[in-house]
Structures are given as C-alpha cells and as structure tokens.
Amino acid sequence: MAVIGAGAFGGWSALTLARRGARVTLVDAWGAGHVRASSGGETRAIRATYGSHRIYTALAVRALALWREHDRRFGRALFRQTGALWLFANDNPFARAAAAGLAEHDLPFEWLSPADAGARFPQFAFDGVASVLFEPEAGYLLARRACEHVAECAAAEGAVLRTASVAVPLAFDGGRPVERIALSDGTALEADLYLFACGPWLGRLFPDVIGDRVTPTRQEVYYFGTPAGDTRFSDAELPVWMDFGERLIYGIPGDAHRGFKLADDTPGPAFDPTEGSRDLTREGLEAARAFLSRRFPALAGAPLLGGEVCQYEASPDANFIVDRHPGAPNVWIAGGGSGHGFKMGPALGEVIADAMIGGPVPDTWRLARFTAGGAAWPEKWS
C-alpha cells in the first residue's frame, strides 16, 4: 500500500495499516511535520465539544483515548491535558447541543457563570460573556512532534518512508485499478492500494474530483510573551480556551514554551500552500493585540515573540472527505480537515484503514454528498 501525505490523516493511516501487517510506503513532499502542511505548527487543541454533530464528538472521544494510549506506550507527552474553556456571548444553541453530546459520552463538563469563571480563572476578563463551559478532559497536542513521531513509529513497524512529490495533476478513468503513480523525481510508486491524504494539495492533484471542494485558506497565528517568572499563563494554570463571539478566537497557554498562542478561527482568504506568502499582516496583528488587551488585561502590550501563517483545508460543509476515487477502485482520498481534523488523527487512521479493506464510511464524508447538494453546517464548526 502507498500513502501519499504524512500529516495527521496520512501518518496515522500508514501506522495503522503497518500495524495490521500491510507493506506500506509513506511518501511526503517535504517530510512529516513540515511547515507548509496543515498538520504543521507546534500545537493543536483537542476537545469533544461539537454542537449537534455527534459523529465528531464520538470520534474525538476515540481519538483522545488513542492519544493517551500512544503516550503511555511510547513514554511520550504529545497530549497535554489542560481542560478547555468555552466563552459564549449569548444563549448559544451550539453550547447547549455540545453539552448534550458530552453527557451522552459520559464526558465531564461544567457550566460556569462569568463570576464563577472569573474567580477560578482571574487571568481572563469576562466582559461580554453570558456563559462559560469547561471541558476538563480536553487539552492540546504537540502537532509537529506528533507527525514526526507517528512517521517514525510507522517506519519501526516496517513502513518505508520517502521524500518525494507526485507529478500533477492526476486523472483516472475507465474504472481500472491504478498500477503505478509517477513521482516528480522520475521514479514511480507501485502498490495494490493508494491513499492520497495531501491536505490542501488535494484540489491540485485531483482537479476533476476534488477541485475547489477542498479550499486552502490563509490563517494567521500569533505568539505573545508573558512576564518573566509569571506562571499564570502557563498550561499548568490556564486551560485551552475558545471565545465564541462574533468571531471564534482561540488560544493555547504555554504552547510548548513558544509563547501565549492566539488565533482567529474564522476561515481566511484563499491561499496557495506551496508559494503563498507566510508573512503576518499588520491588520491581523492589530486585531490580535486588541483582542488580547480586552480579554487578558495583564497581557496588554505583551511583546510579539513570533507568528506563522498556516492554512485550513476546508470542504464546503466542513465535513471530512474519505472516499474511493470514482475512476479508480484502488485509489482512496482523505482530506477536508477544515481546521478541526488534526486531533482526530489516530481515530481517523482506524476508520480509513478499515474503509480501504471494505469497512463503512459515513455518508457525510463521501464525495457523492457534493453532487447531492449537501447543506452547509448551520453553525460555527471548530
């Protein structure tokens, strides 16, 4: 089997397949955890709050268990349990549905008044907040390190790792199995099954089948410095947080000692993940500083330690894409992480590996939903 793309979807699928005895080649154009990938960067939040979309709550529960199992097995600390704090500006239907989903899976959570939340987490200013939901089992993941480690684990299980890119675009027809895939270095992959988990590059690889059904968007992330010796903004004292107002702003404390992470979750403009500029914009930085000063008064005027431009690779309805290529029975496509896919990696690896040998795939992840006119999610989804 050949897996193209060593991010969260591809890496965990390759590891799962290798553990099940498959002969796997894992290929990535720049290597696992590289900076251009949607799975790159230092950290990603993990939580099970998904409004009424219970399929993702269930998947997050399974993924969280697998992240913990992986850490125990390998003596790693890729998952950091900090809890997750959601701040809601009103009586939000997403919040109520999310709480019901957590209860359904016996996950603990608390409703806090702004006053109670302020007493517990005085680092925040809770002005404009109507209610607060705390999910104690949540936290964050060390993303780049996880991608590298999962690829190393796949290699230890017998997978072959290659750094190469696929010659684009790809076009399959006639319903015949694909025997070989040409690579840009003049060599080729030969496998009985192929999985393309190429994130924001899927549309370029498959312009006829994917095209703009996976749209890379430009997302700016900022890291601010906290006062020397001040532990209030470390992950030992502050949870991952999401501010669900007119826009969804989120942050990760400590962030592997890189700084106080802050980002706007709102999908940005279309972006070229290969050639696009990754310089921060003045407008984005000013907006981030204004939010930081309002919600975390002690960090007003905090120095910018750094920043990065990453990308989401979003499907039109923010659901994942996991399906067989309609023109090639031995080619599978997995993507559309839509800004919320990384945390699901180990659980998705199981689903994808099962699907490739005949297991079920949710209809909401199949390509046919696009031609059937599937509706977009009626609420913010990440």
PDB file of C-alpha atoms in Angstrom, residues 12 46 62-72 78-79 141-142 146-147 150 342-346:
ATOM      1  CA  TRP A  12      -1.924   7.683  11.321  1.00  0.00           C
ATOM      2  CA  ILE A  46      -8.242  18.661  21.297  1.00  0.00           C
ATOM      3  CA  ARG A  62     -11.974   7.665  20.497  1.00  0.00           C
ATOM      4  CA  ALA A  63      -9.077   9.852  19.349  1.00  0.00           C
ATOM      5  CA  LEU A  64      -8.424  11.118  22.868  1.00  0.00           C
ATOM      6  CA  ALA A  65      -8.250   7.559  24.178  1.00  0.00           C
ATOM      7  CA  LEU A  66      -5.794   6.624  21.415  1.00  0.00           C
ATOM      8  CA  TRP A  67      -3.586   9.674  22.017  1.00  0.00           C
ATOM      9  CA  ARG A  68      -3.360   8.689  25.690  1.00  0.00           C
ATOM     10  CA  GLU A  69      -2.645   5.075  24.810  1.00  0.00           C
ATOM     11  CA  HIS A  70       0.091   6.172  22.407  1.00  0.00           C
ATOM     12  CA  ASP A  71       1.726   8.362  25.061  1.00  0.00           C
ATOM     13  CA  ARG A  72       1.687   5.507  27.588  1.00  0.00           C
ATOM     14  CA  LEU A  78       2.175  14.551  22.941  1.00  0.00           C
ATOM     15  CA  PHE A  79      -1.148  15.206  24.678  1.00  0.00           C
ATOM     16  CA  LEU A 141      -1.419  18.226  21.221  1.00  0.00           C
ATOM     17  CA  LEU A 142       2.165  18.783  20.117  1.00  0.00           C
ATOM     18  CA  ALA A 146       3.407  14.103  16.736  1.00  0.00           C
ATOM     19  CA  CYS A 147       3.635  13.981  12.933  1.00  0.00           C
ATOM     20  CA  VAL A 150       3.966   8.830  14.060  1.00  0.00           C
ATOM     21  CA  PHE A 342      -5.727  17.089  13.444  1.00  0.00           C
ATOM     22  CA  LYS A 343      -6.999  15.901  16.810  1.00  0.00           C
ATOM     23  CA  MET A 344      -8.892  13.070  15.109  1.00  0.00           C
ATOM     24  CA  GLY A 345      -5.766  11.549  13.523  1.00  0.00           C
ATOM     25  CA  PRO A 346      -5.471   8.240  15.406  1.00  0.00           C
TER      26      PRO A 346
END
